[in-house]
Amino acid sequence: MAQPLKLYFIRHGIAEERQPHLPDQQRALTPKGRQKTQKVAQRLQILGINFEYLQTSPLVRARQTAEILQHQGLVKAIHVSDLLSPEGNWQDWLKWLQDWRTQGLTHLALVGHEPHLSTWAEILVWGQPCQQLVLKKAGMIGLLLPEHHNPIGQSTLFWLTAPKLLL
Amino acid sequence: MAQPLKLYFIRHGIAEERQPHLPDQQRALTPKGRQKTQKVAQRLQILGINFEYLQTSPLVRARQTAEILQHQGLVKAIHVSDLLSPEGNWQDWLKWLQDWRTQGLTHLALVGHEPHLSTWAEILVWGQPCQQLVLKKAGMIGLLLPEHHNPIGQSTLFWLTAPKLLL
């Protein structure tokens, strides 16, 4: 039996535009993206949010977002995982989650990309993806997963916010 | 053709407990409920939120919540409607909405009760009620309804927050 889990999905901040000689995975946060993400992190700290485990996509813009959250003291360590890259898939991540939950931890954050994050949130809450959640860059989703091992269609949504509605 | 519509659902603040000789519709906000609702209203103002029209349930706790929003300058007038009382029903309100939208206004707020508000939001976004949205007292939901007249299952969710995640 797992504990109820607070699961936060955080989208990376505003990143450099795509360019011919810049691989997508190397695109970094822009100065504005870094600044806004920093403000979001400060606000989360003021709100008393913290994570026991943070998993991030390996792409530079996601890792930089995760590092900003870490430097603000929201989490001790960050864990880079290919499961959260744009090529990662829901089934593999779900398997990871089920193993991870056996530890009994209760506050997990993911830093990654759209449309993955909002799609996964919809599957957890409504059992299927509908693409009706608007997750802005540096925005977040908060879900509560129930105490048992199958959270699909059984989780509740308690938070969805864009940075501009948080700052 | 209607304009796209930002629709905010706001749940009344914390109210007096049910008591034998106090009719439910007379239950007022507690001092704590009033104070927290006031803080939410101030925060909404700082975020630049405002409404062109606000419709409230006739119950005292909802009207008082609406008045706090009005006094904070978020809306000019408040409109009391039985459609938003606990006895109001979705189909009647939807008919009202369709008429109201012919004016072309784009920012509408409802102040009312659970489980109505989160259920109606779910119908607009996912086409059916699932009771998976957590709407706390003085919390809010933000939806974007598309430009045409049938918003059911066609609206997007851009905001869901509890007061404690806003203040």
PDB file of C-alpha atoms in Angstrom, chain B:
ATOM      1  CA  MET B   1     -21.001  34.241 -33.001  1.00  0.00           C
ATOM      2  CA  ALA B   2     -19.935  34.861 -29.390  1.00  0.00           C
ATOM      3  CA  GLN B   3     -16.470  36.066 -28.354  1.00  0.00           C
ATOM      4  CA  PRO B   4     -14.120  33.705 -26.479  1.00  0.00           C
ATOM      5  CA  LEU B   5     -15.053  33.993 -22.812  1.00  0.00           C
ATOM      6  CA  LYS B   6     -12.967  33.925 -19.646  1.00  0.00           C
ATOM      7  CA  LEU B   7     -15.223  32.359 -17.048  1.00  0.00           C
ATOM      8  CA  TYR B   8     -14.229  32.369 -13.370  1.00  0.00           C
ATOM      9  CA  PHE B   9     -15.966  30.147 -10.812  1.00  0.00           C
ATOM     10  CA  ILE B  10     -15.431  31.382  -7.254  1.00  0.00           C
ATOM     11  CA  ARG B  11     -16.575  29.405  -4.236  1.00  0.00           C
ATOM     12  CA  HIS B  12     -17.905  31.361  -1.243  1.00  0.00           C
ATOM     13  CA  GLY B  13     -15.606  31.828   1.771  1.00  0.00           C
ATOM     14  CA  ILE B  14     -15.714  29.956   5.083  1.00  0.00           C
ATOM     15  CA  ALA B  15     -19.180  30.331   6.646  1.00  0.00           C
ATOM     16  CA  GLU B  16     -20.871  29.650   9.980  1.00  0.00           C
ATOM     17  CA  GLU B  17     -21.603  26.029  10.791  1.00  0.00           C
ATOM     18  CA  ARG B  18     -25.113  24.672  10.289  1.00  0.00           C
ATOM     19  CA  GLN B  19     -27.233  25.247  13.398  1.00  0.00           C
ATOM     20  CA  PRO B  20     -30.764  24.092  14.301  1.00  0.00           C
ATOM     21  CA  HIS B  21     -32.377  27.536  14.167  1.00  0.00           C
ATOM     22  CA  LEU B  22     -30.265  29.100  11.423  1.00  0.00           C
ATOM     23  CA  PRO B  23     -31.653  28.569   7.902  1.00  0.00           C
ATOM     24  CA  ASP B  24     -28.895  27.402   5.542  1.00  0.00           C
ATOM     25  CA  GLN B  25     -29.438  30.378   3.242  1.00  0.00           C
ATOM     26  CA  GLN B  26     -28.727  32.757   6.146  1.00  0.00           C
ATOM     27  CA  ARG B  27     -25.345  31.329   7.120  1.00  0.00           C
ATOM     28  CA  ALA B  28     -22.842  34.214   6.986  1.00  0.00           C
ATOM     29  CA  LEU B  29     -19.086  34.307   6.441  1.00  0.00           C
ATOM     30  CA  THR B  30     -17.129  33.885   9.682  1.00  0.00           C
ATOM     31  CA  PRO B  31     -14.564  36.576  10.608  1.00  0.00           C
ATOM     32  CA  LYS B  32     -11.845  34.216   9.298  1.00  0.00           C
ATOM     33  CA  GLY B  33     -13.849  33.537   6.126  1.00  0.00           C
ATOM     34  CA  ARG B  34     -14.317  37.261   5.564  1.00  0.00           C
ATOM     35  CA  GLN B  35     -10.636  37.995   6.143  1.00  0.00           C
ATOM     36  CA  LYS B  36      -9.398  35.232   3.825  1.00  0.00           C
ATOM     37  CA  THR B  37     -11.864  36.210   1.098  1.00  0.00           C
ATOM     38  CA  GLN B  38     -10.702  39.824   1.448  1.00  0.00           C
ATOM     39  CA  LYS B  39      -7.088  38.718   0.965  1.00  0.00           C
ATOM     40  CA  VAL B  40      -8.042  36.689  -2.106  1.00  0.00           C
ATOM     41  CA  ALA B  41      -9.826  39.748  -3.543  1.00  0.00           C
ATOM     42  CA  GLN B  42      -6.742  41.921  -2.949  1.00  0.00           C
ATOM     43  CA  ARG B  43      -4.538  39.336  -4.604  1.00  0.00           C
ATOM     44  CA  LEU B  44      -6.855  39.120  -7.643  1.00  0.00           C
ATOM     45  CA  GLN B  45      -6.681  42.872  -7.976  1.00  0.00           C
ATOM     46  CA  ILE B  46      -2.869  42.807  -7.859  1.00  0.00           C
ATOM     47  CA  LEU B  47      -2.927  40.113 -10.559  1.00  0.00           C
ATOM     48  CA  GLY B  48      -4.975  42.452 -12.759  1.00  0.00           C
ATOM     49  CA  ILE B  49      -8.088  40.261 -12.763  1.00  0.00           C
ATOM     50  CA  ASN B  50     -11.450  41.941 -13.325  1.00  0.00           C
ATOM     51  CA  PHE B  51     -14.935  40.932 -14.385  1.00  0.00           C
ATOM     52  CA  GLU B  52     -17.446  42.640 -16.654  1.00  0.00           C
ATOM     53  CA  TYR B  53     -20.319  40.804 -14.999  1.00  0.00           C
ATOM     54  CA  LEU B  54     -20.598  38.920 -11.710  1.00  0.00           C
ATOM     55  CA  GLN B  55     -23.447  36.564 -10.954  1.00  0.00           C
ATOM     56  CA  THR B  56     -23.892  35.267  -7.412  1.00  0.00           C
ATOM     57  CA  SER B  57     -26.022  32.748  -5.594  1.00  0.00           C
ATOM     58  CA  PRO B  58     -28.625  34.460  -3.356  1.00  0.00           C
ATOM     59  CA  LEU B  59     -27.370  32.675  -0.221  1.00  0.00           C
ATOM     60  CA  VAL B  60     -25.847  35.054   2.323  1.00  0.00           C
ATOM     61  CA  ARG B  61     -22.390  33.443   2.333  1.00  0.00           C
ATOM     62  CA  ALA B  62     -22.173  33.770  -1.460  1.00  0.00           C
ATOM     63  CA  ARG B  63     -23.553  37.320  -1.587  1.00  0.00           C
ATOM     64  CA  GLN B  64     -21.081  38.424   1.076  1.00  0.00           C
ATOM     65  CA  THR B  65     -18.247  36.865  -0.946  1.00  0.00           C
ATOM     66  CA  ALA B  66     -19.456  38.692  -4.062  1.00  0.00           C
ATOM     67  CA  GLU B  67     -19.680  41.997  -2.159  1.00  0.00           C
ATOM     68  CA  ILE B  68     -16.087  41.655  -1.005  1.00  0.00           C
ATOM     69  CA  LEU B  69     -14.999  41.183  -4.643  1.00  0.00           C
ATOM     70  CA  GLN B  70     -17.066  44.218  -5.647  1.00  0.00           C
ATOM     71  CA  HIS B  71     -15.695  46.437  -2.862  1.00  0.00           C
ATOM     72  CA  GLN B  72     -12.194  45.523  -3.977  1.00  0.00           C
ATOM     73  CA  GLY B  73     -13.036  46.974  -7.397  1.00  0.00           C
ATOM     74  CA  LEU B  74     -12.986  43.689  -9.315  1.00  0.00           C
ATOM     75  CA  VAL B  75     -16.462  44.298 -10.741  1.00  0.00           C
ATOM     76  CA  LYS B  76     -18.866  47.260 -10.835  1.00  0.00           C
ATOM     77  CA  ALA B  77     -22.143  45.515  -9.993  1.00  0.00           C
ATOM     78  CA  ILE B  78     -23.267  42.163  -8.652  1.00  0.00           C
ATOM     79  CA  HIS B  79     -26.253  40.253  -9.977  1.00  0.00           C
ATOM     80  CA  VAL B  80     -28.065  37.849  -7.664  1.00  0.00           C
ATOM     81  CA  SER B  81     -29.479  34.794  -9.436  1.00  0.00           C
ATOM     82  CA  ASP B  82     -31.395  31.746  -8.233  1.00  0.00           C
ATOM     83  CA  LEU B  83     -29.693  29.832 -11.049  1.00  0.00           C
ATOM     84  CA  LEU B  84     -26.628  29.668  -8.781  1.00  0.00           C
ATOM     85  CA  SER B  85     -28.414  28.583  -5.599  1.00  0.00           C
ATOM     86  CA  PRO B  86     -27.888  24.951  -4.495  1.00  0.00           C
ATOM     87  CA  GLU B  87     -31.239  24.192  -6.192  1.00  0.00           C
ATOM     88  CA  GLY B  88     -30.174  25.737  -9.513  1.00  0.00           C
ATOM     89  CA  ASN B  89     -29.566  23.383 -12.391  1.00  0.00           C
ATOM     90  CA  TRP B  90     -26.977  23.184 -15.123  1.00  0.00           C
ATOM     91  CA  GLN B  91     -29.365  23.241 -18.088  1.00  0.00           C
ATOM     92  CA  ASP B  92     -31.114  26.429 -16.929  1.00  0.00           C
ATOM     93  CA  TRP B  93     -27.825  28.167 -16.269  1.00  0.00           C
ATOM     94  CA  LEU B  94     -26.417  27.071 -19.643  1.00  0.00           C
ATOM     95  CA  LYS B  95     -29.454  28.612 -21.352  1.00  0.00           C
ATOM     96  CA  TRP B  96     -28.840  31.848 -19.429  1.00  0.00           C
ATOM     97  CA  LEU B  97     -25.176  31.777 -20.482  1.00  0.00           C
ATOM     98  CA  GLN B  98     -26.054  31.387 -24.159  1.00  0.00           C
ATOM     99  CA  ASP B  99     -28.330  34.442 -24.004  1.00  0.00           C
ATOM    100  CA  TRP B 100     -25.837  36.459 -21.978  1.00  0.00           C
ATOM    101  CA  ARG B 101     -23.029  35.753 -24.459  1.00  0.00           C
ATOM    102  CA  THR B 102     -24.891  37.468 -27.283  1.00  0.00           C
ATOM    103  CA  GLN B 103     -23.784  40.783 -25.682  1.00  0.00           C
ATOM    104  CA  GLY B 104     -20.183  39.997 -26.594  1.00  0.00           C
ATOM    105  CA  LEU B 105     -18.727  40.438 -23.093  1.00  0.00           C
ATOM    106  CA  THR B 106     -15.591  38.421 -22.355  1.00  0.00           C
ATOM    107  CA  HIS B 107     -15.029  38.272 -18.567  1.00  0.00           C
ATOM    108  CA  LEU B 108     -17.679  36.599 -16.419  1.00  0.00           C
ATOM    109  CA  ALA B 109     -17.507  35.510 -12.763  1.00  0.00           C
ATOM    110  CA  LEU B 110     -19.866  33.222 -10.848  1.00  0.00           C
ATOM    111  CA  VAL B 111     -19.928  33.056  -7.053  1.00  0.00           C
ATOM    112  CA  GLY B 112     -21.610  29.940  -5.755  1.00  0.00           C
ATOM    113  CA  HIS B 113     -21.439  26.547  -4.132  1.00  0.00           C
ATOM    114  CA  GLU B 114     -19.990  23.100  -4.370  1.00  0.00           C
ATOM    115  CA  PRO B 115     -20.490  20.592  -5.885  1.00  0.00           C
ATOM    116  CA  HIS B 116     -22.158  22.751  -8.573  1.00  0.00           C
ATOM    117  CA  LEU B 117     -19.203  24.898  -9.562  1.00  0.00           C
ATOM    118  CA  SER B 118     -16.609  22.177 -10.059  1.00  0.00           C
ATOM    119  CA  THR B 119     -19.191  19.910 -11.717  1.00  0.00           C
ATOM    120  CA  TRP B 120     -20.164  22.624 -14.198  1.00  0.00           C
ATOM    121  CA  ALA B 121     -16.508  23.327 -14.901  1.00  0.00           C
ATOM    122  CA  GLU B 122     -15.930  19.644 -15.613  1.00  0.00           C
ATOM    123  CA  ILE B 123     -18.874  19.508 -18.011  1.00  0.00           C
ATOM    124  CA  LEU B 124     -17.547  22.543 -19.886  1.00  0.00           C
ATOM    125  CA  VAL B 125     -14.035  21.125 -20.110  1.00  0.00           C
ATOM    126  CA  TRP B 126     -14.447  17.342 -20.368  1.00  0.00           C
ATOM    127  CA  GLY B 127     -18.093  17.022 -21.383  1.00  0.00           C
ATOM    128  CA  GLN B 128     -19.114  15.190 -18.213  1.00  0.00           C
ATOM    129  CA  PRO B 129     -18.897  15.532 -14.429  1.00  0.00           C
ATOM    130  CA  CYS B 130     -16.231  13.412 -12.741  1.00  0.00           C
ATOM    131  CA  GLN B 131     -15.847  15.102  -9.332  1.00  0.00           C
ATOM    132  CA  GLN B 132     -12.064  15.182  -9.664  1.00  0.00           C
ATOM    133  CA  LEU B 133     -11.522  18.947  -9.234  1.00  0.00           C
ATOM    134  CA  VAL B 134     -10.783  20.177  -5.719  1.00  0.00           C
ATOM    135  CA  LEU B 135     -12.360  23.625  -5.237  1.00  0.00           C
ATOM    136  CA  LYS B 136     -11.717  24.982  -1.732  1.00  0.00           C
ATOM    137  CA  LYS B 137     -13.732  27.748  -0.040  1.00  0.00           C
ATOM    138  CA  ALA B 138     -12.708  31.125  -1.537  1.00  0.00           C
ATOM    139  CA  GLY B 139     -10.827  29.169  -4.186  1.00  0.00           C
ATOM    140  CA  MET B 140     -11.314  29.601  -7.911  1.00  0.00           C
ATOM    141  CA  ILE B 141     -11.421  27.974 -11.310  1.00  0.00           C
ATOM    142  CA  GLY B 142     -10.595  29.760 -14.586  1.00  0.00           C
ATOM    143  CA  LEU B 143     -11.957  28.477 -17.912  1.00  0.00           C
ATOM    144  CA  LEU B 144     -11.645  29.692 -21.469  1.00  0.00           C
ATOM    145  CA  LEU B 145     -14.797  29.060 -23.516  1.00  0.00           C
ATOM    146  CA  PRO B 146     -14.384  28.984 -27.288  1.00  0.00           C
ATOM    147  CA  GLU B 147     -15.926  31.418 -29.756  1.00  0.00           C
ATOM    148  CA  HIS B 148     -18.943  29.367 -30.666  1.00  0.00           C
ATOM    149  CA  HIS B 149     -22.160  28.679 -28.841  1.00  0.00           C
ATOM    150  CA  ASN B 150     -21.659  25.139 -27.578  1.00  0.00           C
ATOM    151  CA  PRO B 151     -18.862  25.182 -25.012  1.00  0.00           C
ATOM    152  CA  ILE B 152     -19.553  21.680 -23.600  1.00  0.00           C
ATOM    153  CA  GLY B 153     -16.393  19.577 -23.689  1.00  0.00           C
ATOM    154  CA  GLN B 154     -14.756  22.359 -25.736  1.00  0.00           C
ATOM    155  CA  SER B 155     -13.520  24.698 -23.003  1.00  0.00           C
ATOM    156  CA  THR B 156     -10.012  24.715 -21.552  1.00  0.00           C
ATOM    157  CA  LEU B 157      -8.939  24.961 -17.926  1.00  0.00           C
ATOM    158  CA  PHE B 158      -6.238  27.580 -17.292  1.00  0.00           C
ATOM    159  CA  TRP B 159      -6.544  28.076 -13.539  1.00  0.00           C
ATOM    160  CA  LEU B 160      -7.492  26.192 -10.407  1.00  0.00           C
ATOM    161  CA  THR B 161      -6.311  27.422  -7.062  1.00  0.00           C
ATOM    162  CA  ALA B 162      -7.006  27.223  -3.352  1.00  0.00           C
ATOM    163  CA  PRO B 163      -6.621  30.453  -1.324  1.00  0.00           C
ATOM    164  CA  LYS B 164      -3.540  29.092   0.419  1.00  0.00           C
ATOM    165  CA  LEU B 165      -1.788  28.621  -2.955  1.00  0.00           C
ATOM    166  CA  LEU B 166      -2.632  32.175  -3.967  1.00  0.00           C
ATOM    167  CA  LEU B 167      -1.833  34.177  -0.814  1.00  0.00           C
TER     168      LEU B 167
END
